[in-house]
Amino acid sequence: MERIFDQELEDRLVRYAAIDSQSDETSTATPSTAIQFGMLNLLVAELQEIGAEEVVLTEYGVVLATIPATGTGPAIGFLAHVDTAPQFNATGVKPRVIKGYDGGDITYPDNPALVLSPRKSPYLASKKGDDLITASGLTLLGADDKAGVAIVMTLARHLLASPGIKHPKIRLAFTPDEEIGRGVGEQLPKDLGVDFAYTLDGGDAGEIVYESFSADRAVVTVKGVSIHPGWAKEKMVNAAHLAAKIVQTLPQATMTPETTDGREGFIHITDMNGGSSEMEIKLILRDFELDGLTAKGDLLKKVCEAVQASEPRAEIACEIIPQYRNMRYWLENDMTPVELALAACKAHGIEPISAPIRGGTDGSRLTEFGVPTPNIFTGMQNVHGPLEWISVQDMAKATEVCLTLVQLAAEQR
Ligand SMILES: [Zn+2]
């Protein structure tokens, strides 16, 4: 592979990663944090500069742009998210480039205790000789998903500068708030206006993911009977004890995130708040199949009913709220977007990996709304923490794969 994209990808990721654009799930604003406008406005300016058309920042905080068709074929979207994960410090990111990685332990200038070792990561060991980008030890890097942004921008810049390359109409979307599950609103599929799309938000080189969890969340509320503890005999019903009973009755040695992998689903308690008069338990339910997801919701309801039956004076309610669905249900009807991505990988000698993802992406929601959207690798590793890193050459592979993909799509008609 020629190394024509390496320097541009490195420069872009270093530049984007230094901008704090962390999302915040406790905020009700759109985007959830005003700092995300730093990335969104920068991308508007850069897209205009490279000659993209119809560049807009929508009122729901998504940057959209068009690369006009130079050939025929289905309209294709490319998406990346501008926010970084709320789970770890993302303020003051100092990206660092390690040119020609020597294959040894990686240490961090701002945190001497931190070590990234190839002995614990075969993938890192396989990247000897690559140019790696890390943070400095105190923050995440935010390659999730600034790497995706860098890849989509590099692809766009290259296509706009190379009118000889035949490709269909391409639409770009840079979304906020993916990390808090609010990247895709109902308006986006219409405004995007494509036959299918891809998110650039995956890990290892070769990952082409078209199966995600199906996901619901649940809120259990337990209302007890509140009485002064001094006169409580045979009157008080303590909500905390009942909530504890529910938690204790739910599966613990199976069906939790920490006891499952592969295709197994789980019930996960994310929050528990309250006091003796009222308690609230928040949970997430995950499974790859809808009947498995329903079974997990039913189990939770049964546990709540059993605890309710043990104390009729309490009021226990269990609400189950749909989140997103496995994109495979839609993609199975037309595998064209997946097959194009697989063919583009193989054209570059990259063995595609299509393991189901134990999570969701912006693509899960888009697919459900009628825009089939598999997820393509970027190379990002150890995301959401201080050991996050990425190989510039993996990002270049992703860029090449997308470039080949749009040309294959043009040859389809
Ligand atoms: Zn991501």
mmCIF file of C-alpha atoms and ligand atoms in Angstrom:
data_model
loop_
_atom_site.group_PDB
_atom_site.id
_atom_site.type_symbol
_atom_site.label_atom_id
_atom_site.label_comp_id
_atom_site.label_asym_id
_atom_site.label_seq_id
_atom_site.Cartn_x
_atom_site.Cartn_y
_atom_site.Cartn_z
ATOM 1 C CA MET A 1 0.000 0.000 0.000
ATOM 2 C CA GLU A 2 1.313 3.440 -0.871
ATOM 3 C CA ARG A 3 1.565 5.666 2.149
ATOM 4 C CA ILE A 4 -0.206 8.661 0.624
ATOM 5 C CA PHE A 5 -2.654 9.189 3.516
ATOM 6 C CA ASP A 6 -0.423 8.579 6.568
ATOM 7 C CA GLN A 7 0.739 12.136 7.226
ATOM 8 C CA GLU A 8 -2.663 13.713 6.658
ATOM 9 C CA LEU A 9 -4.368 11.194 8.973
ATOM 10 C CA GLU A 10 -1.748 11.725 11.670
ATOM 11 C CA ASP A 11 -2.041 15.526 11.449
ATOM 12 C CA ARG A 12 -5.822 15.427 11.514
ATOM 13 C CA LEU A 13 -6.101 13.043 14.484
ATOM 14 C CA VAL A 14 -3.528 15.011 16.514
ATOM 15 C CA ARG A 15 -5.382 18.247 15.759
ATOM 16 C CA TYR A 16 -8.889 16.877 16.477
ATOM 17 C CA ALA A 17 -7.890 14.895 19.582
ATOM 18 C CA ALA A 18 -6.544 18.013 21.319
ATOM 19 C CA ILE A 19 -10.024 19.581 21.170
ATOM 20 C CA ASP A 20 -12.162 18.650 24.197
ATOM 21 C CA SER A 21 -15.563 17.484 22.923
ATOM 22 C CA GLN A 22 -16.704 15.154 25.687
ATOM 23 C CA SER A 23 -20.451 14.458 25.877
ATOM 24 C CA ASP A 24 -22.469 14.438 29.119
ATOM 25 C CA GLU A 25 -25.359 12.067 29.712
ATOM 26 C CA THR A 26 -26.738 14.155 32.578
ATOM 27 C CA SER A 27 -27.351 17.124 30.262
ATOM 28 C CA THR A 28 -30.665 17.578 28.440
ATOM 29 C CA ALA A 29 -29.243 20.003 25.857
ATOM 30 C CA THR A 30 -28.568 19.170 22.179
ATOM 31 C CA PRO A 31 -25.666 18.645 21.762
ATOM 32 C CA SER A 32 -25.293 17.604 25.404
ATOM 33 C CA THR A 33 -22.229 19.852 25.813
ATOM 34 C CA ALA A 34 -21.539 23.205 24.145
ATOM 35 C CA ILE A 35 -17.849 22.292 23.753
ATOM 36 C CA GLN A 36 -18.826 19.851 20.982
ATOM 37 C CA PHE A 37 -19.414 22.935 18.791
ATOM 38 C CA GLY A 38 -15.627 23.355 18.766
ATOM 39 C CA MET A 39 -15.354 20.219 16.602
ATOM 40 C CA LEU A 40 -18.596 20.793 14.675
ATOM 41 C CA ASN A 41 -17.713 24.360 13.651
ATOM 42 C CA LEU A 42 -14.156 23.363 12.760
ATOM 43 C CA LEU A 43 -15.466 20.608 10.471
ATOM 44 C CA VAL A 44 -17.873 23.020 8.756
ATOM 45 C CA ALA A 45 -14.925 25.320 7.987
ATOM 46 C CA GLU A 46 -12.655 22.477 6.842
ATOM 47 C CA LEU A 47 -15.372 20.955 4.628
ATOM 48 C CA GLN A 48 -15.960 24.321 2.950
ATOM 49 C CA GLU A 49 -12.221 24.727 2.479
ATOM 50 C CA ILE A 50 -11.810 21.365 0.681
ATOM 51 C CA GLY A 51 -14.745 22.165 -1.605
ATOM 52 C CA ALA A 52 -17.525 19.981 -0.189
ATOM 53 C CA GLU A 53 -21.063 21.041 -1.140
ATOM 54 C CA GLU A 54 -24.249 21.599 0.903
ATOM 55 C CA VAL A 55 -22.222 21.991 4.109
ATOM 56 C CA VAL A 56 -24.612 22.628 7.004
ATOM 57 C CA LEU A 57 -24.675 22.394 10.765
ATOM 58 C CA THR A 58 -28.251 21.298 11.546
ATOM 59 C CA GLU A 59 -30.189 22.606 14.531
ATOM 60 C CA TYR A 60 -29.858 19.138 16.064
ATOM 61 C CA GLY A 61 -26.074 19.473 16.013
ATOM 62 C CA VAL A 62 -25.014 17.294 13.069
ATOM 63 C CA VAL A 63 -22.633 18.520 10.334
ATOM 64 C CA LEU A 64 -23.795 17.347 6.899
ATOM 65 C CA ALA A 65 -22.010 17.722 3.553
ATOM 66 C CA THR A 66 -22.093 16.358 0.008
ATOM 67 C CA ILE A 67 -19.418 15.090 -2.346
ATOM 68 C CA PRO A 68 -21.180 15.228 -5.722
ATOM 69 C CA ALA A 69 -21.273 12.080 -7.853
ATOM 70 C CA THR A 70 -18.667 11.606 -10.580
ATOM 71 C CA GLY A 71 -20.258 8.301 -11.622
ATOM 72 C CA THR A 72 -23.438 6.301 -11.084
ATOM 73 C CA GLY A 73 -24.491 4.018 -8.241
ATOM 74 C CA PRO A 74 -26.354 4.197 -4.927
ATOM 75 C CA ALA A 75 -25.893 7.272 -2.703
ATOM 76 C CA ILE A 76 -23.590 6.349 0.188
ATOM 77 C CA GLY A 77 -23.191 8.003 3.605
ATOM 78 C CA PHE A 78 -20.104 8.047 5.841
ATOM 79 C CA LEU A 79 -20.515 8.923 9.518
ATOM 80 C CA ALA A 80 -18.235 9.564 12.464
ATOM 81 C CA HIS A 81 -19.009 11.011 15.896
ATOM 82 C CA VAL A 82 -17.302 14.115 17.287
ATOM 83 C CA ASP A 83 -17.921 13.466 20.989
ATOM 84 C CA THR A 84 -15.597 11.525 23.269
ATOM 85 C CA ALA A 85 -16.647 9.210 26.085
ATOM 86 C CA PRO A 86 -17.777 10.635 29.453
ATOM 87 C CA GLN A 87 -16.188 7.683 31.334
ATOM 88 C CA PHE A 88 -12.677 9.174 31.602
ATOM 89 C CA ASN A 89 -10.927 12.549 31.745
ATOM 90 C CA ALA A 90 -10.970 14.130 28.264
ATOM 91 C CA THR A 91 -9.779 17.626 29.193
ATOM 92 C CA GLY A 92 -6.285 18.675 28.121
ATOM 93 C CA VAL A 93 -5.596 15.748 25.769
ATOM 94 C CA LYS A 94 -1.969 15.880 24.603
ATOM 95 C CA PRO A 95 -1.700 13.493 21.651
ATOM 96 C CA ARG A 96 1.734 12.001 21.145
ATOM 97 C CA VAL A 97 3.065 10.347 17.971
ATOM 98 C CA ILE A 98 5.450 7.399 18.271
ATOM 99 C CA LYS A 99 7.086 7.092 14.853
ATOM 100 C CA GLY A 100 8.150 3.566 13.892
ATOM 101 C CA TYR A 101 7.077 1.750 17.095
ATOM 102 C CA ASP A 102 9.950 -0.434 18.330
ATOM 103 C CA GLY A 103 7.750 -3.221 19.721
ATOM 104 C CA GLY A 104 8.579 -2.539 23.391
ATOM 105 C CA ASP A 105 6.666 -1.220 26.424
ATOM 106 C CA ILE A 106 5.121 2.223 25.988
ATOM 107 C CA THR A 107 5.366 4.627 28.929
ATOM 108 C CA TYR A 108 3.647 7.973 29.491
ATOM 109 C CA PRO A 109 5.248 11.381 30.123
ATOM 110 C CA ASP A 110 2.502 12.633 32.465
ATOM 111 C CA ASN A 111 1.915 9.359 34.370
ATOM 112 C CA PRO A 112 5.054 7.296 35.056
ATOM 113 C CA ALA A 113 3.009 4.481 36.661
ATOM 114 C CA LEU A 114 1.188 3.751 33.412
ATOM 115 C CA VAL A 115 2.532 1.128 30.969
ATOM 116 C CA LEU A 116 1.109 -0.198 27.720
ATOM 117 C CA SER A 117 2.722 -3.554 27.090
ATOM 118 C CA PRO A 118 2.734 -5.645 23.897
ATOM 119 C CA ARG A 119 2.904 -8.745 26.144
ATOM 120 C CA LYS A 120 -0.679 -8.039 27.213
ATOM 121 C CA SER A 121 -1.843 -7.055 23.733
ATOM 122 C CA PRO A 122 -1.030 -9.267 20.732
ATOM 123 C CA TYR A 123 -2.578 -6.593 18.523
ATOM 124 C CA LEU A 124 -0.051 -4.002 19.764
ATOM 125 C CA ALA A 125 2.754 -6.538 19.303
ATOM 126 C CA SER A 126 1.683 -6.914 15.656
ATOM 127 C CA LYS A 127 2.122 -3.157 15.052
ATOM 128 C CA LYS A 128 5.938 -3.032 15.320
ATOM 129 C CA GLY A 129 7.198 -0.483 12.791
ATOM 130 C CA ASP A 130 3.885 1.416 12.634
ATOM 131 C CA ASP A 131 3.403 5.026 13.715
ATOM 132 C CA LEU A 132 1.282 4.990 16.875
ATOM 133 C CA ILE A 133 -0.679 7.805 18.520
ATOM 134 C CA THR A 134 -1.390 7.805 22.268
ATOM 135 C CA ALA A 135 -2.398 10.337 24.917
ATOM 136 C CA SER A 136 0.056 11.503 27.591
ATOM 137 C CA GLY A 137 -1.174 9.444 30.547
ATOM 138 C CA LEU A 138 -3.803 11.602 32.260
ATOM 139 C CA THR A 139 -6.591 11.536 29.671
ATOM 140 C CA LEU A 140 -8.175 9.313 27.081
ATOM 141 C CA LEU A 141 -6.977 9.914 23.501
ATOM 142 C CA GLY A 142 -10.380 10.191 21.850
ATOM 143 C CA ALA A 143 -9.415 8.184 18.754
ATOM 144 C CA ASP A 144 -12.978 7.006 19.457
ATOM 145 C CA ASP A 145 -14.087 8.619 17.303
ATOM 146 C CA LYS A 146 -11.721 11.377 16.141
ATOM 147 C CA ALA A 147 -9.971 8.645 14.128
ATOM 148 C CA GLY A 148 -13.264 8.106 12.289
ATOM 149 C CA VAL A 149 -13.543 11.872 11.731
ATOM 150 C CA ALA A 150 -9.951 11.995 10.414
ATOM 151 C CA ILE A 151 -10.591 9.065 8.038
ATOM 152 C CA VAL A 152 -13.839 10.513 6.640
ATOM 153 C CA MET A 153 -12.250 13.978 6.208
ATOM 154 C CA THR A 154 -9.172 12.516 4.489
ATOM 155 C CA LEU A 155 -11.376 10.450 2.173
ATOM 156 C CA ALA A 156 -13.476 13.546 1.372
ATOM 157 C CA ARG A 157 -10.438 15.740 0.709
ATOM 158 C CA HIS A 158 -8.934 13.105 -1.593
ATOM 159 C CA LEU A 159 -12.150 12.516 -3.581
ATOM 160 C CA LEU A 160 -12.830 16.232 -4.012
ATOM 161 C CA ALA A 161 -9.271 16.739 -5.284
ATOM 162 C CA SER A 162 -9.478 13.746 -7.656
ATOM 163 C CA PRO A 163 -12.452 14.199 -10.008
ATOM 164 C CA GLY A 164 -11.092 11.333 -12.145
ATOM 165 C CA ILE A 165 -12.175 8.805 -9.501
ATOM 166 C CA LYS A 166 -15.645 7.508 -10.413
ATOM 167 C CA HIS A 167 -17.996 7.279 -7.442
ATOM 168 C CA PRO A 168 -21.693 7.785 -6.659
ATOM 169 C CA LYS A 169 -23.046 10.687 -4.615
ATOM 170 C CA ILE A 170 -21.519 10.657 -1.148
ATOM 171 C CA ARG A 171 -22.974 12.262 1.952
ATOM 172 C CA LEU A 172 -20.996 12.922 5.118
ATOM 173 C CA ALA A 173 -22.384 13.246 8.642
ATOM 174 C CA PHE A 174 -20.516 14.174 11.810
ATOM 175 C CA THR A 175 -22.728 13.502 14.820
ATOM 176 C CA PRO A 176 -22.566 14.632 18.467
ATOM 177 C CA ASP A 177 -23.464 12.541 21.543
ATOM 178 C CA GLU A 178 -22.926 9.032 20.146
ATOM 179 C CA GLU A 179 -21.293 7.955 23.415
ATOM 180 C CA ILE A 180 -24.476 8.752 25.326
ATOM 181 C CA GLY A 181 -26.717 7.078 22.734
ATOM 182 C CA ARG A 182 -28.165 10.306 21.328
ATOM 183 C CA GLY A 183 -26.271 10.637 18.034
ATOM 184 C CA VAL A 184 -29.106 9.767 15.674
ATOM 185 C CA GLY A 185 -32.418 11.575 15.912
ATOM 186 C CA GLU A 186 -35.445 10.935 13.731
ATOM 187 C CA GLN A 187 -34.579 13.749 11.330
ATOM 188 C CA LEU A 188 -31.093 12.501 10.412
ATOM 189 C CA PRO A 189 -32.082 9.573 8.105
ATOM 190 C CA LYS A 190 -34.223 11.965 5.998
ATOM 191 C CA ASP A 191 -31.603 14.724 5.921
ATOM 192 C CA LEU A 192 -28.840 12.257 5.107
ATOM 193 C CA GLY A 193 -30.779 11.014 2.078
ATOM 194 C CA VAL A 194 -28.685 7.969 1.132
ATOM 195 C CA ASP A 195 -29.369 4.370 0.116
ATOM 196 C CA PHE A 196 -27.027 3.065 2.792
ATOM 197 C CA ALA A 197 -24.219 4.312 5.008
ATOM 198 C CA TYR A 198 -21.214 3.336 7.102
ATOM 199 C CA THR A 199 -20.018 4.452 10.506
ATOM 200 C CA LEU A 200 -16.235 4.684 10.905
ATOM 201 C CA ASP A 201 -16.239 3.666 14.566
ATOM 202 C CA GLY A 202 -14.749 0.152 14.778
ATOM 203 C CA GLY A 203 -11.533 -1.332 16.202
ATOM 204 C CA ASP A 204 -9.086 -3.849 14.677
ATOM 205 C CA ALA A 205 -8.134 -3.529 11.001
ATOM 206 C CA GLY A 206 -10.595 -5.616 8.986
ATOM 207 C CA GLU A 207 -13.579 -5.229 11.335
ATOM 208 C CA ILE A 208 -16.785 -4.938 9.315
ATOM 209 C CA VAL A 209 -19.578 -5.188 11.849
ATOM 210 C CA TYR A 210 -23.226 -5.599 10.953
ATOM 211 C CA GLU A 211 -24.539 -7.217 14.125
ATOM 212 C CA SER A 212 -25.112 -5.237 17.291
ATOM 213 C CA PHE A 213 -27.006 -5.946 20.494
ATOM 214 C CA SER A 214 -30.719 -5.388 20.714
ATOM 215 C CA ALA A 215 -31.139 -3.154 23.713
ATOM 216 C CA ASP A 216 -33.786 -2.110 26.234
ATOM 217 C CA ARG A 217 -33.406 -0.233 29.480
ATOM 218 C CA ALA A 218 -35.533 -0.680 32.574
ATOM 219 C CA VAL A 219 -36.471 1.466 35.539
ATOM 220 C CA VAL A 220 -37.759 -0.230 38.699
ATOM 221 C CA THR A 221 -39.322 1.987 41.348
ATOM 222 C CA VAL A 222 -40.038 0.728 44.845
ATOM 223 C CA LYS A 223 -42.294 2.810 47.094
ATOM 224 C CA GLY A 224 -42.340 1.792 50.740
ATOM 225 C CA VAL A 225 -44.364 3.160 53.653
ATOM 226 C CA SER A 226 -42.596 5.972 55.478
ATOM 227 C CA ILE A 227 -43.162 6.372 59.222
ATOM 228 C CA HIS A 228 -41.131 7.878 62.064
ATOM 229 C CA PRO A 229 -38.825 5.000 63.071
ATOM 230 C CA GLY A 230 -39.806 5.418 66.719
ATOM 231 C CA TRP A 231 -43.445 4.514 66.004
ATOM 232 C CA ALA A 232 -42.806 2.258 63.022
ATOM 233 C CA LYS A 233 -43.703 -1.141 64.464
ATOM 234 C CA GLU A 234 -45.893 -3.076 62.003
ATOM 235 C CA LYS A 235 -46.341 0.084 59.927
ATOM 236 C CA MET A 236 -43.087 0.932 58.158
ATOM 237 C CA VAL A 237 -42.211 -0.712 54.849
ATOM 238 C CA ASN A 238 -38.583 -0.004 54.038
ATOM 239 C CA ALA A 239 -38.063 0.426 50.274
ATOM 240 C CA ALA A 240 -34.303 -0.123 50.614
ATOM 241 C CA HIS A 241 -34.803 -3.689 51.909
ATOM 242 C CA LEU A 242 -37.200 -4.490 49.064
ATOM 243 C CA ALA A 243 -34.859 -3.016 46.433
ATOM 244 C CA ALA A 244 -32.034 -5.086 47.895
ATOM 245 C CA LYS A 245 -34.255 -8.182 47.629
ATOM 246 C CA ILE A 246 -34.849 -7.493 43.930
ATOM 247 C CA VAL A 247 -31.120 -7.066 43.297
ATOM 248 C CA GLN A 248 -30.362 -10.205 45.303
ATOM 249 C CA THR A 249 -32.934 -12.285 43.396
ATOM 250 C CA LEU A 250 -31.667 -11.310 39.925
ATOM 251 C CA PRO A 251 -29.072 -13.664 38.357
ATOM 252 C CA GLN A 252 -25.535 -12.918 39.535
ATOM 253 C CA ALA A 253 -23.426 -15.939 38.573
ATOM 254 C CA THR A 254 -24.874 -15.823 35.033
ATOM 255 C CA MET A 255 -26.488 -13.256 32.731
ATOM 256 C CA THR A 256 -24.384 -10.288 33.914
ATOM 257 C CA PRO A 257 -21.821 -8.369 31.792
ATOM 258 C CA GLU A 258 -18.991 -9.799 33.918
ATOM 259 C CA THR A 259 -20.085 -13.429 33.382
ATOM 260 C CA THR A 260 -20.974 -13.379 29.668
ATOM 261 C CA ASP A 261 -19.352 -12.887 26.265
ATOM 262 C CA GLY A 262 -19.773 -13.865 22.607
ATOM 263 C CA ARG A 263 -23.450 -14.120 21.741
ATOM 264 C CA GLU A 264 -24.756 -14.190 25.337
ATOM 265 C CA GLY A 265 -26.929 -11.345 26.564
ATOM 266 C CA PHE A 266 -27.200 -9.866 30.055
ATOM 267 C CA ILE A 267 -29.133 -7.877 32.645
ATOM 268 C CA HIS A 268 -26.980 -5.124 34.138
ATOM 269 C CA ILE A 269 -27.807 -2.907 37.115
ATOM 270 C CA THR A 270 -26.349 0.498 36.284
ATOM 271 C CA ASP A 271 -27.729 2.642 39.135
ATOM 272 C CA MET A 272 -29.497 2.300 42.450
ATOM 273 C CA ASN A 273 -30.655 5.393 44.288
ATOM 274 C CA GLY A 274 -33.030 6.428 47.024
ATOM 275 C CA GLY A 275 -33.822 5.755 50.670
ATOM 276 C CA SER A 276 -36.185 3.969 53.015
ATOM 277 C CA SER A 277 -39.322 5.575 51.574
ATOM 278 C CA GLU A 278 -38.511 5.177 47.863
ATOM 279 C CA MET A 279 -35.852 3.462 45.771
ATOM 280 C CA GLU A 280 -35.078 3.519 42.056
ATOM 281 C CA ILE A 281 -33.082 0.819 40.271
ATOM 282 C CA LYS A 282 -31.896 1.441 36.702
ATOM 283 C CA LEU A 283 -30.928 -1.478 34.488
ATOM 284 C CA ILE A 284 -29.936 -2.210 30.911
ATOM 285 C CA LEU A 285 -31.020 -5.402 29.110
ATOM 286 C CA ARG A 286 -29.026 -6.762 26.165
ATOM 287 C CA ASP A 287 -29.363 -9.717 23.785
ATOM 288 C CA PHE A 288 -28.623 -10.388 20.107
ATOM 289 C CA GLU A 289 -32.089 -11.854 19.536
ATOM 290 C CA LEU A 290 -35.446 -10.225 20.241
ATOM 291 C CA ASP A 291 -36.919 -13.279 22.020
ATOM 292 C CA GLY A 292 -33.834 -13.385 24.257
ATOM 293 C CA LEU A 293 -34.298 -9.692 25.029
ATOM 294 C CA THR A 294 -37.988 -10.199 25.811
ATOM 295 C CA ALA A 295 -37.116 -13.140 28.098
ATOM 296 C CA LYS A 296 -34.747 -10.900 30.076
ATOM 297 C CA GLY A 297 -37.452 -8.255 30.485
ATOM 298 C CA ASP A 298 -39.913 -10.959 31.594
ATOM 299 C CA LEU A 299 -37.458 -12.312 34.143
ATOM 300 C CA LEU A 300 -36.980 -8.839 35.628
ATOM 301 C CA LYS A 301 -40.760 -8.337 35.795
ATOM 302 C CA LYS A 302 -41.220 -11.727 37.487
ATOM 303 C CA VAL A 303 -38.622 -10.883 40.133
ATOM 304 C CA CYS A 304 -40.394 -7.565 40.787
ATOM 305 C CA GLU A 305 -43.762 -9.329 41.027
ATOM 306 C CA ALA A 306 -42.407 -11.914 43.469
ATOM 307 C CA VAL A 307 -40.978 -9.235 45.760
ATOM 308 C CA GLN A 308 -44.233 -7.264 45.437
ATOM 309 C CA ALA A 309 -46.190 -10.390 46.492
ATOM 310 C CA SER A 310 -43.987 -10.676 49.593
ATOM 311 C CA GLU A 311 -45.019 -7.165 50.714
ATOM 312 C CA PRO A 312 -48.416 -6.021 49.384
ATOM 313 C CA ARG A 313 -48.178 -2.643 51.177
ATOM 314 C CA ALA A 314 -45.261 -1.613 48.937
ATOM 315 C CA GLU A 315 -45.703 -0.354 45.381
ATOM 316 C CA ILE A 316 -43.257 -1.847 42.921
ATOM 317 C CA ALA A 317 -43.309 -0.752 39.280
ATOM 318 C CA CYS A 318 -41.113 -2.014 36.427
ATOM 319 C CA GLU A 319 -40.940 -0.052 33.194
ATOM 320 C CA ILE A 320 -39.059 -1.393 30.156
ATOM 321 C CA ILE A 321 -38.021 1.150 27.504
ATOM 322 C CA PRO A 322 -36.711 0.143 24.025
ATOM 323 C CA GLN A 323 -33.289 1.551 23.061
ATOM 324 C CA TYR A 324 -31.944 0.077 19.799
ATOM 325 C CA ARG A 325 -32.162 -3.128 17.760
ATOM 326 C CA ASN A 326 -29.686 -5.522 16.146
ATOM 327 C CA MET A 327 -29.003 -4.084 12.668
ATOM 328 C CA ARG A 328 -28.757 -7.616 11.253
ATOM 329 C CA TYR A 329 -32.597 -7.861 11.155
ATOM 330 C CA TRP A 330 -32.611 -5.218 8.400
ATOM 331 C CA LEU A 331 -29.269 -5.932 6.715
ATOM 332 C CA GLU A 332 -30.178 -9.585 6.131
ATOM 333 C CA ASN A 333 -32.809 -8.424 3.632
ATOM 334 C CA ASP A 334 -30.162 -6.698 1.525
ATOM 335 C CA MET A 335 -26.531 -7.474 2.205
ATOM 336 C CA THR A 336 -25.193 -5.101 -0.514
ATOM 337 C CA PRO A 337 -23.642 -2.606 1.934
ATOM 338 C CA VAL A 338 -21.910 -5.416 3.850
ATOM 339 C CA GLU A 339 -20.739 -7.195 0.700
ATOM 340 C CA LEU A 340 -19.249 -3.974 -0.712
ATOM 341 C CA ALA A 341 -17.264 -3.402 2.473
ATOM 342 C CA LEU A 342 -16.066 -7.015 2.575
ATOM 343 C CA ALA A 343 -15.009 -6.854 -1.096
ATOM 344 C CA ALA A 344 -13.160 -3.560 -0.490
ATOM 345 C CA CYS A 345 -11.239 -5.144 2.413
ATOM 346 C CA LYS A 346 -10.280 -8.178 0.362
ATOM 347 C CA ALA A 347 -9.135 -5.931 -2.509
ATOM 348 C CA HIS A 348 -6.479 -4.606 -0.092
ATOM 349 C CA GLY A 349 -5.505 -8.040 1.206
ATOM 350 C CA ILE A 350 -7.204 -7.365 4.561
ATOM 351 C CA GLU A 351 -9.046 -10.349 6.057
ATOM 352 C CA PRO A 352 -12.494 -9.082 7.133
ATOM 353 C CA ILE A 353 -13.611 -9.744 10.731
ATOM 354 C CA SER A 354 -17.381 -9.688 11.296
ATOM 355 C CA ALA A 355 -17.847 -10.616 14.952
ATOM 356 C CA PRO A 356 -21.058 -9.252 16.489
ATOM 357 C CA ILE A 357 -20.467 -6.101 18.529
ATOM 358 C CA ARG A 358 -21.482 -6.254 22.208
ATOM 359 C CA GLY A 359 -22.881 -2.745 22.110
ATOM 360 C CA GLY A 360 -24.602 -0.403 19.710
ATOM 361 C CA THR A 361 -23.427 2.227 17.257
ATOM 362 C CA ASP A 362 -25.031 5.207 15.553
ATOM 363 C CA GLY A 363 -25.586 2.638 12.781
ATOM 364 C CA SER A 364 -27.959 0.558 14.936
ATOM 365 C CA ARG A 365 -30.455 3.419 15.099
ATOM 366 C CA LEU A 366 -29.926 4.520 11.491
ATOM 367 C CA THR A 367 -30.517 0.969 10.262
ATOM 368 C CA GLU A 368 -33.735 0.781 12.285
ATOM 369 C CA PHE A 369 -34.843 4.067 10.663
ATOM 370 C CA GLY A 370 -34.314 2.588 7.181
ATOM 371 C CA VAL A 371 -30.686 3.446 6.370
ATOM 372 C CA PRO A 372 -28.655 0.208 6.541
ATOM 373 C CA THR A 373 -25.400 1.217 8.265
ATOM 374 C CA PRO A 374 -22.660 -1.326 9.040
ATOM 375 C CA ASN A 375 -19.610 -0.266 11.044
ATOM 376 C CA ILE A 376 -16.091 -0.127 9.540
ATOM 377 C CA PHE A 377 -12.805 -0.345 11.498
ATOM 378 C CA THR A 378 -10.619 2.666 12.274
ATOM 379 C CA GLY A 379 -7.864 0.881 14.237
ATOM 380 C CA MET A 380 -8.783 2.403 17.630
ATOM 381 C CA GLN A 381 -7.730 0.330 20.687
ATOM 382 C CA ASN A 382 -8.316 0.458 24.496
ATOM 383 C CA VAL A 383 -10.927 3.168 24.035
ATOM 384 C CA HIS A 384 -12.462 5.199 26.902
ATOM 385 C CA GLY A 385 -9.302 5.098 29.034
ATOM 386 C CA PRO A 386 -5.719 6.382 29.390
ATOM 387 C CA LEU A 387 -4.214 3.443 27.441
ATOM 388 C CA GLU A 388 -6.135 4.292 24.270
ATOM 389 C CA TRP A 389 -3.938 4.122 21.145
ATOM 390 C CA ILE A 390 -4.154 3.790 17.391
ATOM 391 C CA SER A 391 -1.864 2.935 14.474
ATOM 392 C CA VAL A 392 -1.710 5.572 11.733
ATOM 393 C CA GLN A 393 -1.257 2.754 9.209
ATOM 394 C CA ASP A 394 -4.529 1.122 10.370
ATOM 395 C CA MET A 395 -6.297 4.444 9.788
ATOM 396 C CA ALA A 396 -4.737 4.559 6.320
ATOM 397 C CA LYS A 397 -6.065 1.044 5.605
ATOM 398 C CA ALA A 398 -9.567 2.193 6.598
ATOM 399 C CA THR A 399 -9.252 5.198 4.280
ATOM 400 C CA GLU A 400 -8.117 2.968 1.385
ATOM 401 C CA VAL A 401 -10.972 0.521 2.047
ATOM 402 C CA CYS A 402 -13.552 3.353 1.906
ATOM 403 C CA LEU A 403 -11.952 4.710 -1.270
ATOM 404 C CA THR A 404 -12.169 1.294 -2.944
ATOM 405 C CA LEU A 405 -15.691 0.777 -1.615
ATOM 406 C CA VAL A 406 -17.122 3.873 -3.311
ATOM 407 C CA GLN A 407 -15.456 2.886 -6.595
ATOM 408 C CA LEU A 408 -16.879 -0.657 -6.378
ATOM 409 C CA ALA A 409 -20.319 0.889 -5.720
ATOM 410 C CA ALA A 410 -19.966 2.960 -8.912
ATOM 411 C CA GLU A 411 -19.180 -0.166 -10.908
ATOM 412 C CA GLN A 412 -22.345 -1.858 -9.651
ATOM 413 C CA ARG A 413 -24.733 -0.225 -12.070
HETATM 414 ZN ZN ZN B 1 -17.239 5.475 19.075
#
